Amino acid sequence: MLITSCGNSIDIAKSLARKLHAKYSPLEISSFPDGDIYLKFNKIPKKETVVIVHSFQPHPDMSLFDIVWAAETAKDLGAKKVILAVPYLAYMRQDKRFNPGEAISSKIMAKLLNKSIDKIITVDPHLHRYKSLKDIFTIPAVKLTANDVMADYIKRKIKNPVIIGPDWESYQWAESIAKSIKAPSTVLEKTRFSSHRVSVKMINPIPLKGKNVVIVDDIISTGNTIAEAAKKARKQGAQSITAICVHGLFAGDALDRLKKSGVSKVVSTNTIKHKTNGIDVTSLFVKELGKRK
Ligand code: R5P
């Protein structure tokens, strides 16, 4: 097995290789003077399984392009199989045509990957209107979840936590984590007016006064969802508020917004490299890829 990366998720790729006792060799990717892509394997993966470990952030558009280039090159060089281990899979939120004429990006992304790779493994993809990855992928597609590693973090670091899911979609993470660490939990009802304006309502109130509140979501993008939830929790007297997400996109001034709303600490997993990373998802990939050794 040869483990490689197009540039993102290098730490996960190296650690994965160490833990699986596999070779690690990064790709050489640059541009010709005219802007055309240049890609080179430094180890020729003849008759080997190639695992491309690469998150779609930063630069989701280039990432998709680089992955397709890498996978096609691997096959051209004689690779037996190409597996994409993608900690953060982008484009999943554009899962329908919200306005006439729009691209359904998730379908296009999947179509390109279906043609070039043999299997995809990802962590907590944003499945909203799709029931499963099978709705868009024709290749084997494995959905891993960061629930256990997030639950473990909360158990180790936060005393007597109360878990909040800021909307019904996020409640699948919040509820499962709360159950596994035996903490009380509740969900808020979110109304989204635009990508920057949301409001949340507590529909099943639980006591938050003096509690260490943990707000759990799959994605923090602009931070508006968590910020609104944090304001509610502060109003109800929460002692501390920790925001935990699987995928920290932190678009624009998201971190400032979270701080101003009363969030005491922000923690993300390393599916996207960021200074808030505090939870490692490598073990999830080790378990999945280790199965086939
Ligand atoms: C939405 O359905 C997701 O679960 C997140 O709640 C959402 O993507 C967060 O976005 P933002 O940080 O921009 O409010």
mmCIF file of C-alpha atoms and ligand atoms in Angstrom:
data_model
loop_
_atom_site.group_PDB
_atom_site.id
_atom_site.type_symbol
_atom_site.label_atom_id
_atom_site.label_comp_id
_atom_site.label_asym_id
_atom_site.label_seq_id
_atom_site.Cartn_x
_atom_site.Cartn_y
_atom_site.Cartn_z
ATOM 1 C CA MET A 1 0.000 0.000 0.000
ATOM 2 C CA LEU A 2 1.271 3.453 -0.902
ATOM 3 C CA ILE A 3 -0.129 6.411 1.013
ATOM 4 C CA THR A 4 0.070 9.796 -0.605
ATOM 5 C CA SER A 5 -1.490 13.246 -0.472
ATOM 6 C CA CYS A 6 -2.021 16.148 -2.839
ATOM 7 C CA GLY A 7 -1.019 18.607 -0.103
ATOM 8 C CA ASN A 8 -3.892 18.846 2.388
ATOM 9 C CA SER A 9 -4.126 16.387 5.339
ATOM 10 C CA ILE A 10 -0.396 15.620 5.233
ATOM 11 C CA ASP A 11 -0.281 15.033 9.013
ATOM 12 C CA ILE A 12 -3.083 12.474 8.822
ATOM 13 C CA ALA A 13 -1.468 10.804 5.772
ATOM 14 C CA LYS A 14 1.909 10.447 7.523
ATOM 15 C CA SER A 15 0.411 9.199 10.746
ATOM 16 C CA LEU A 16 -1.805 6.751 8.845
ATOM 17 C CA ALA A 17 1.214 5.371 7.009
ATOM 18 C CA ARG A 18 3.099 4.948 10.298
ATOM 19 C CA LYS A 19 0.203 3.185 11.968
ATOM 20 C CA LEU A 20 -0.500 0.898 9.008
ATOM 21 C CA HIS A 21 3.204 0.231 8.388
ATOM 22 C CA ALA A 22 2.717 1.471 4.831
ATOM 23 C CA LYS A 23 4.924 3.627 2.625
ATOM 24 C CA TYR A 24 4.272 7.367 2.557
ATOM 25 C CA SER A 25 5.290 9.433 -0.413
ATOM 26 C CA PRO A 26 3.741 12.854 -1.119
ATOM 27 C CA LEU A 27 2.960 13.906 -4.652
ATOM 28 C CA GLU A 28 4.848 16.653 -6.357
ATOM 29 C CA ILE A 29 2.252 19.127 -7.609
ATOM 30 C CA SER A 30 3.016 22.482 -9.169
ATOM 31 C CA SER A 31 2.146 24.522 -12.251
ATOM 32 C CA PHE A 32 3.866 24.974 -15.572
ATOM 33 C CA PRO A 33 4.593 28.632 -16.433
ATOM 34 C CA ASP A 34 1.289 28.835 -18.341
ATOM 35 C CA GLY A 35 -0.685 27.587 -15.325
ATOM 36 C CA ASP A 36 -1.187 23.966 -16.469
ATOM 37 C CA ILE A 37 -0.975 21.434 -13.644
ATOM 38 C CA TYR A 38 2.204 19.377 -13.173
ATOM 39 C CA LEU A 39 1.848 16.223 -11.064
ATOM 40 C CA LYS A 40 4.409 13.554 -10.318
ATOM 41 C CA PHE A 41 4.501 10.369 -8.201
ATOM 42 C CA ASN A 42 7.943 10.037 -6.619
ATOM 43 C CA LYS A 43 7.291 6.348 -5.907
ATOM 44 C CA ILE A 44 5.797 4.406 -8.814
ATOM 45 C CA PRO A 45 2.730 2.550 -7.456
ATOM 46 C CA LYS A 46 2.930 -0.435 -9.823
ATOM 47 C CA LYS A 47 0.493 -3.185 -8.746
ATOM 48 C CA GLU A 48 -0.050 -1.394 -5.440
ATOM 49 C CA THR A 49 -3.106 0.017 -3.720
ATOM 50 C CA VAL A 50 -2.756 3.774 -3.614
ATOM 51 C CA VAL A 51 -4.490 5.684 -0.828
ATOM 52 C CA ILE A 52 -4.844 9.399 -1.539
ATOM 53 C CA VAL A 53 -5.374 11.160 1.802
ATOM 54 C CA HIS A 54 -6.591 14.629 1.017
ATOM 55 C CA SER A 55 -9.193 16.927 2.533
ATOM 56 C CA PHE A 56 -11.140 19.253 0.261
ATOM 57 C CA GLN A 57 -10.112 22.250 2.359
ATOM 58 C CA PRO A 58 -8.383 24.530 1.698
ATOM 59 C CA HIS A 59 -9.075 25.104 -2.012
ATOM 60 C CA PRO A 60 -11.987 22.719 -2.720
ATOM 61 C CA ASP A 61 -11.920 23.361 -6.477
ATOM 62 C CA MET A 62 -8.200 22.633 -6.871
ATOM 63 C CA SER A 63 -8.539 19.674 -4.501
ATOM 64 C CA LEU A 64 -11.077 17.982 -6.738
ATOM 65 C CA PHE A 65 -8.911 18.580 -9.770
ATOM 66 C CA ASP A 66 -5.724 17.371 -8.022
ATOM 67 C CA ILE A 67 -7.438 14.202 -6.765
ATOM 68 C CA VAL A 68 -8.698 13.304 -10.250
ATOM 69 C CA TRP A 69 -5.235 13.975 -11.708
ATOM 70 C CA ALA A 70 -3.553 11.892 -9.003
ATOM 71 C CA ALA A 71 -5.972 8.981 -9.339
ATOM 72 C CA GLU A 72 -5.744 8.875 -13.132
ATOM 73 C CA THR A 73 -1.950 9.058 -12.963
ATOM 74 C CA ALA A 74 -1.815 6.267 -10.365
ATOM 75 C CA LYS A 75 -3.842 3.994 -12.625
ATOM 76 C CA ASP A 76 -1.780 4.954 -15.641
ATOM 77 C CA LEU A 77 1.340 3.960 -13.664
ATOM 78 C CA GLY A 78 -0.162 0.529 -12.958
ATOM 79 C CA ALA A 79 -1.775 0.947 -9.510
ATOM 80 C CA LYS A 80 -4.016 -1.966 -8.530
ATOM 81 C CA LYS A 81 -6.619 0.196 -6.822
ATOM 82 C CA VAL A 82 -7.061 3.844 -5.885
ATOM 83 C CA ILE A 83 -8.762 4.682 -2.583
ATOM 84 C CA LEU A 84 -9.604 8.246 -1.647
ATOM 85 C CA ALA A 85 -9.475 8.855 2.115
ATOM 86 C CA VAL A 86 -11.040 12.286 2.313
ATOM 87 C CA PRO A 87 -11.385 13.690 5.844
ATOM 88 C CA TYR A 88 -13.637 16.543 4.672
ATOM 89 C CA LEU A 89 -15.768 16.059 1.577
ATOM 90 C CA ALA A 90 -16.834 19.428 0.176
ATOM 91 C CA TYR A 91 -19.752 20.327 -2.095
ATOM 92 C CA MET A 92 -22.222 18.193 -0.127
ATOM 93 C CA ARG A 93 -24.379 21.110 1.001
ATOM 94 C CA GLN A 94 -25.377 22.001 -2.587
ATOM 95 C CA ASP A 95 -27.552 18.887 -2.779
ATOM 96 C CA LYS A 96 -30.365 20.373 -4.832
ATOM 97 C CA ARG A 97 -31.068 23.193 -7.244
ATOM 98 C CA PHE A 98 -32.131 25.858 -4.762
ATOM 99 C CA ASN A 99 -32.624 28.388 -7.596
ATOM 100 C CA PRO A 100 -33.269 27.773 -11.310
ATOM 101 C CA GLY A 101 -30.103 27.254 -13.310
ATOM 102 C CA GLU A 102 -27.843 26.317 -10.383
ATOM 103 C CA ALA A 103 -25.325 23.472 -10.526
ATOM 104 C CA ILE A 104 -25.983 20.572 -8.137
ATOM 105 C CA SER A 105 -22.340 20.523 -7.072
ATOM 106 C CA SER A 106 -22.477 17.355 -4.950
ATOM 107 C CA LYS A 107 -23.628 15.307 -7.970
ATOM 108 C CA ILE A 108 -20.956 16.705 -10.258
ATOM 109 C CA MET A 109 -18.226 16.117 -7.660
ATOM 110 C CA ALA A 110 -19.385 12.502 -7.177
ATOM 111 C CA LYS A 111 -19.603 11.904 -10.933
ATOM 112 C CA LEU A 112 -15.986 12.968 -11.404
ATOM 113 C CA LEU A 113 -14.770 10.825 -8.488
ATOM 114 C CA ASN A 114 -16.844 7.798 -9.574
ATOM 115 C CA LYS A 115 -14.924 7.790 -12.843
ATOM 116 C CA SER A 116 -11.443 8.146 -11.371
ATOM 117 C CA ILE A 117 -11.286 6.362 -8.018
ATOM 118 C CA ASP A 118 -12.270 2.872 -6.861
ATOM 119 C CA LYS A 119 -13.428 3.601 -3.314
ATOM 120 C CA ILE A 120 -14.068 6.616 -1.135
ATOM 121 C CA ILE A 121 -13.804 6.818 2.668
ATOM 122 C CA THR A 122 -14.888 10.009 4.383
ATOM 123 C CA VAL A 123 -15.808 11.387 7.809
ATOM 124 C CA ASP A 124 -19.310 12.658 8.596
ATOM 125 C CA PRO A 125 -20.287 13.859 5.134
ATOM 126 C CA HIS A 126 -23.085 16.418 5.186
ATOM 127 C CA LEU A 127 -26.039 14.168 4.312
ATOM 128 C CA HIS A 128 -29.165 16.258 4.348
ATOM 129 C CA ARG A 129 -31.364 15.522 1.359
ATOM 130 C CA TYR A 130 -29.314 12.431 0.438
ATOM 131 C CA LYS A 131 -29.987 9.454 2.686
ATOM 132 C CA SER A 132 -26.568 7.943 2.112
ATOM 133 C CA LEU A 133 -23.435 8.366 0.028
ATOM 134 C CA LYS A 134 -24.878 5.661 -2.260
ATOM 135 C CA ASP A 135 -27.332 8.271 -3.562
ATOM 136 C CA ILE A 136 -24.493 9.912 -5.475
ATOM 137 C CA PHE A 137 -21.582 7.435 -5.487
ATOM 138 C CA THR A 138 -21.577 4.300 -7.638
ATOM 139 C CA ILE A 139 -18.208 3.157 -6.202
ATOM 140 C CA PRO A 140 -17.961 1.689 -2.659
ATOM 141 C CA ALA A 141 -18.396 4.626 -0.294
ATOM 142 C CA VAL A 142 -17.704 4.394 3.444
ATOM 143 C CA LYS A 143 -19.008 6.943 5.907
ATOM 144 C CA LEU A 144 -16.980 7.155 9.110
ATOM 145 C CA THR A 145 -18.137 9.195 12.092
ATOM 146 C CA ALA A 146 -16.161 11.308 14.530
ATOM 147 C CA ASN A 147 -18.783 10.767 17.258
ATOM 148 C CA ASP A 148 -16.587 8.493 19.389
ATOM 149 C CA VAL A 149 -13.496 10.697 19.241
ATOM 150 C CA MET A 150 -15.578 13.807 19.993
ATOM 151 C CA ALA A 151 -17.328 12.027 22.884
ATOM 152 C CA ASP A 152 -13.963 10.931 24.225
ATOM 153 C CA TYR A 153 -12.689 14.546 24.123
ATOM 154 C CA ILE A 154 -15.718 15.844 26.031
ATOM 155 C CA LYS A 155 -15.430 13.055 28.602
ATOM 156 C CA ARG A 156 -11.764 13.867 29.251
ATOM 157 C CA LYS A 157 -11.941 17.662 29.181
ATOM 158 C CA ILE A 158 -15.363 18.879 30.318
ATOM 159 C CA LYS A 159 -16.905 18.223 33.709
ATOM 160 C CA ASN A 160 -20.678 17.637 33.900
ATOM 161 C CA PRO A 161 -21.401 18.705 30.332
ATOM 162 C CA VAL A 162 -24.800 19.459 28.836
ATOM 163 C CA ILE A 163 -24.881 18.788 25.095
ATOM 164 C CA ILE A 164 -26.799 20.971 22.655
ATOM 165 C CA GLY A 165 -27.453 20.360 18.966
ATOM 166 C CA PRO A 166 -28.120 23.768 17.386
ATOM 167 C CA ASP A 167 -30.514 22.294 14.763
ATOM 168 C CA TRP A 168 -32.174 18.986 13.922
ATOM 169 C CA GLU A 169 -29.416 17.967 11.502
ATOM 170 C CA SER A 170 -26.737 18.393 14.129
ATOM 171 C CA TYR A 171 -28.748 16.476 16.682
ATOM 172 C CA GLN A 172 -27.586 13.137 15.236
ATOM 173 C CA TRP A 173 -24.079 13.997 16.552
ATOM 174 C CA ALA A 174 -25.252 15.708 19.740
ATOM 175 C CA GLU A 175 -27.656 12.933 20.716
ATOM 176 C CA SER A 176 -25.259 10.081 20.047
ATOM 177 C CA ILE A 177 -22.429 11.819 21.934
ATOM 178 C CA ALA A 178 -24.723 12.656 24.861
ATOM 179 C CA LYS A 179 -25.868 9.029 25.057
ATOM 180 C CA SER A 180 -22.353 7.648 24.986
ATOM 181 C CA ILE A 181 -21.114 9.914 27.805
ATOM 182 C CA LYS A 182 -24.446 9.817 29.655
ATOM 183 C CA ALA A 183 -24.957 13.587 29.571
ATOM 184 C CA PRO A 184 -28.229 15.481 29.248
ATOM 185 C CA SER A 185 -28.933 16.897 25.783
ATOM 186 C CA THR A 186 -31.389 19.000 23.857
ATOM 187 C CA VAL A 187 -31.889 20.305 20.361
ATOM 188 C CA LEU A 188 -32.697 23.794 19.127
ATOM 189 C CA GLU A 189 -34.922 24.633 16.201
ATOM 190 C CA LYS A 190 -33.127 26.687 13.584
ATOM 191 C CA THR A 191 -34.597 28.945 10.935
ATOM 192 C CA ARG A 192 -32.155 30.001 8.245
ATOM 193 C CA PHE A 193 -32.982 33.233 6.431
ATOM 194 C CA SER A 194 -29.734 33.484 4.452
ATOM 195 C CA SER A 195 -26.199 32.097 4.689
ATOM 196 C CA HIS A 196 -25.470 34.815 7.283
ATOM 197 C CA ARG A 197 -28.765 35.111 9.141
ATOM 198 C CA VAL A 198 -30.206 32.341 11.325
ATOM 199 C CA SER A 199 -32.363 32.247 14.424
ATOM 200 C CA VAL A 200 -32.695 29.416 16.959
ATOM 201 C CA LYS A 201 -35.401 28.513 19.437
ATOM 202 C CA MET A 202 -35.170 26.133 22.398
ATOM 203 C CA ILE A 203 -38.061 23.740 21.999
ATOM 204 C CA ASN A 204 -37.299 21.275 24.807
ATOM 205 C CA PRO A 205 -35.699 23.476 27.477
ATOM 206 C CA ILE A 206 -33.302 21.888 29.966
ATOM 207 C CA PRO A 207 -31.576 23.693 32.862
ATOM 208 C CA LEU A 208 -28.376 25.426 31.714
ATOM 209 C CA LYS A 209 -27.738 27.680 34.704
ATOM 210 C CA GLY A 210 -24.187 27.116 35.958
ATOM 211 C CA LYS A 211 -23.629 24.272 33.461
ATOM 212 C CA ASN A 212 -20.771 23.554 31.083
ATOM 213 C CA VAL A 213 -22.606 23.658 27.794
ATOM 214 C CA VAL A 214 -21.170 21.893 24.747
ATOM 215 C CA ILE A 215 -22.679 22.836 21.381
ATOM 216 C CA VAL A 216 -21.977 20.149 18.784
ATOM 217 C CA ASP A 217 -22.351 20.548 15.009
ATOM 218 C CA ASP A 218 -20.964 18.807 11.951
ATOM 219 C CA ILE A 219 -19.842 22.035 10.250
ATOM 220 C CA ILE A 220 -18.957 25.498 11.452
ATOM 221 C CA SER A 221 -18.848 27.758 8.430
ATOM 222 C CA THR A 222 -19.796 31.382 9.149
ATOM 223 C CA GLY A 223 -20.322 30.485 12.818
ATOM 224 C CA ASN A 224 -23.800 32.039 12.838
ATOM 225 C CA THR A 225 -25.578 28.820 13.842
ATOM 226 C CA ILE A 226 -23.370 28.212 16.879
ATOM 227 C CA ALA A 227 -23.277 31.932 17.766
ATOM 228 C CA GLU A 228 -27.073 32.098 17.991
ATOM 229 C CA ALA A 229 -27.169 28.922 20.086
ATOM 230 C CA ALA A 230 -24.430 30.294 22.358
ATOM 231 C CA LYS A 231 -26.337 33.544 22.926
ATOM 232 C CA LYS A 232 -29.377 31.503 24.071
ATOM 233 C CA ALA A 233 -27.222 29.397 26.416
ATOM 234 C CA ARG A 234 -25.530 32.486 27.898
ATOM 235 C CA LYS A 235 -28.915 34.116 28.502
ATOM 236 C CA GLN A 236 -29.920 31.038 30.475
ATOM 237 C CA GLY A 237 -26.862 31.309 32.697
ATOM 238 C CA ALA A 238 -24.465 28.717 31.229
ATOM 239 C CA GLN A 239 -21.133 28.786 33.060
ATOM 240 C CA SER A 240 -19.004 27.913 30.027
ATOM 241 C CA ILE A 241 -19.762 27.214 26.385
ATOM 242 C CA THR A 242 -17.576 24.965 24.265
ATOM 243 C CA ALA A 243 -18.318 24.721 20.545
ATOM 244 C CA ILE A 244 -17.229 21.416 19.001
ATOM 245 C CA CYS A 245 -17.451 20.592 15.304
ATOM 246 C CA VAL A 246 -16.270 17.867 12.993
ATOM 247 C CA HIS A 247 -15.410 20.174 10.094
ATOM 248 C CA GLY A 248 -14.164 23.649 10.980
ATOM 249 C CA LEU A 249 -14.433 25.778 7.851
ATOM 250 C CA PHE A 250 -14.391 29.054 9.836
ATOM 251 C CA ALA A 251 -15.267 31.270 6.888
ATOM 252 C CA GLY A 252 -14.358 34.963 7.213
ATOM 253 C CA ASP A 253 -14.621 36.259 10.778
ATOM 254 C CA ALA A 254 -16.376 33.155 12.142
ATOM 255 C CA LEU A 255 -14.033 32.796 15.128
ATOM 256 C CA ASP A 256 -14.582 36.423 16.220
ATOM 257 C CA ARG A 257 -18.329 35.978 15.867
ATOM 258 C CA LEU A 258 -18.205 32.897 18.100
ATOM 259 C CA LYS A 259 -16.140 34.688 20.729
ATOM 260 C CA LYS A 260 -18.484 37.689 20.769
ATOM 261 C CA SER A 261 -21.504 35.423 21.175
ATOM 262 C CA GLY A 262 -20.130 34.024 24.426
ATOM 263 C CA VAL A 263 -18.374 30.853 23.264
ATOM 264 C CA SER A 264 -15.516 30.164 25.681
ATOM 265 C CA LYS A 265 -13.660 27.620 23.557
ATOM 266 C CA VAL A 266 -13.843 26.283 19.984
ATOM 267 C CA VAL A 267 -12.595 22.773 19.210
ATOM 268 C CA SER A 268 -12.559 21.078 15.822
ATOM 269 C CA THR A 269 -11.342 17.737 14.540
ATOM 270 C CA ASN A 270 -8.411 17.736 12.146
ATOM 271 C CA THR A 271 -10.490 16.834 9.059
ATOM 272 C CA ILE A 272 -9.541 20.404 8.088
ATOM 273 C CA LYS A 273 -6.214 21.699 9.405
ATOM 274 C CA HIS A 274 -6.869 24.682 11.701
ATOM 275 C CA LYS A 275 -5.560 26.192 14.927
ATOM 276 C CA THR A 276 -8.713 24.966 16.732
ATOM 277 C CA ASN A 277 -7.889 21.292 15.971
ATOM 278 C CA GLY A 278 -8.043 19.334 19.210
ATOM 279 C CA ILE A 279 -9.473 15.995 18.112
ATOM 280 C CA ASP A 280 -7.646 13.586 15.811
ATOM 281 C CA VAL A 281 -9.610 11.466 13.304
ATOM 282 C CA THR A 282 -6.642 9.384 12.085
ATOM 283 C CA SER A 283 -7.724 6.362 14.155
ATOM 284 C CA LEU A 284 -10.991 6.166 12.179
ATOM 285 C CA PHE A 285 -9.094 5.735 8.916
ATOM 286 C CA VAL A 286 -6.619 3.330 10.528
ATOM 287 C CA LYS A 287 -9.490 1.083 11.594
ATOM 288 C CA GLU A 288 -11.146 1.144 8.162
ATOM 289 C CA LEU A 289 -8.006 0.736 6.064
ATOM 290 C CA GLY A 290 -6.497 -1.758 8.512
ATOM 291 C CA LYS A 291 -9.398 -4.120 7.835
ATOM 292 C CA ARG A 292 -8.108 -4.946 4.388
ATOM 293 C CA LYS A 293 -4.497 -5.661 5.387
HETATM 294 C C1 R5P B 1 -26.208 22.885 8.535
HETATM 295 O O1 R5P B 1 -27.103 22.210 8.166
HETATM 296 C C2 R5P B 1 -25.009 22.387 9.254
HETATM 297 O O2 R5P B 1 -25.279 21.292 10.073
HETATM 298 C C3 R5P B 1 -24.373 23.520 10.052
HETATM 299 O O3 R5P B 1 -25.228 23.870 11.107
HETATM 300 C C4 R5P B 1 -24.138 24.712 9.179
HETATM 301 O O4 R5P B 1 -23.469 24.354 8.012
HETATM 302 C C5 R5P B 1 -23.347 25.752 9.941
HETATM 303 O O5 R5P B 1 -23.166 26.861 9.123
HETATM 304 P P1 R5P B 1 -22.847 28.272 9.739
HETATM 305 O O6 R5P B 1 -21.659 28.137 10.633
HETATM 306 O O7 R5P B 1 -22.560 29.134 8.530
HETATM 307 O O8 R5P B 1 -24.065 28.754 10.470
#
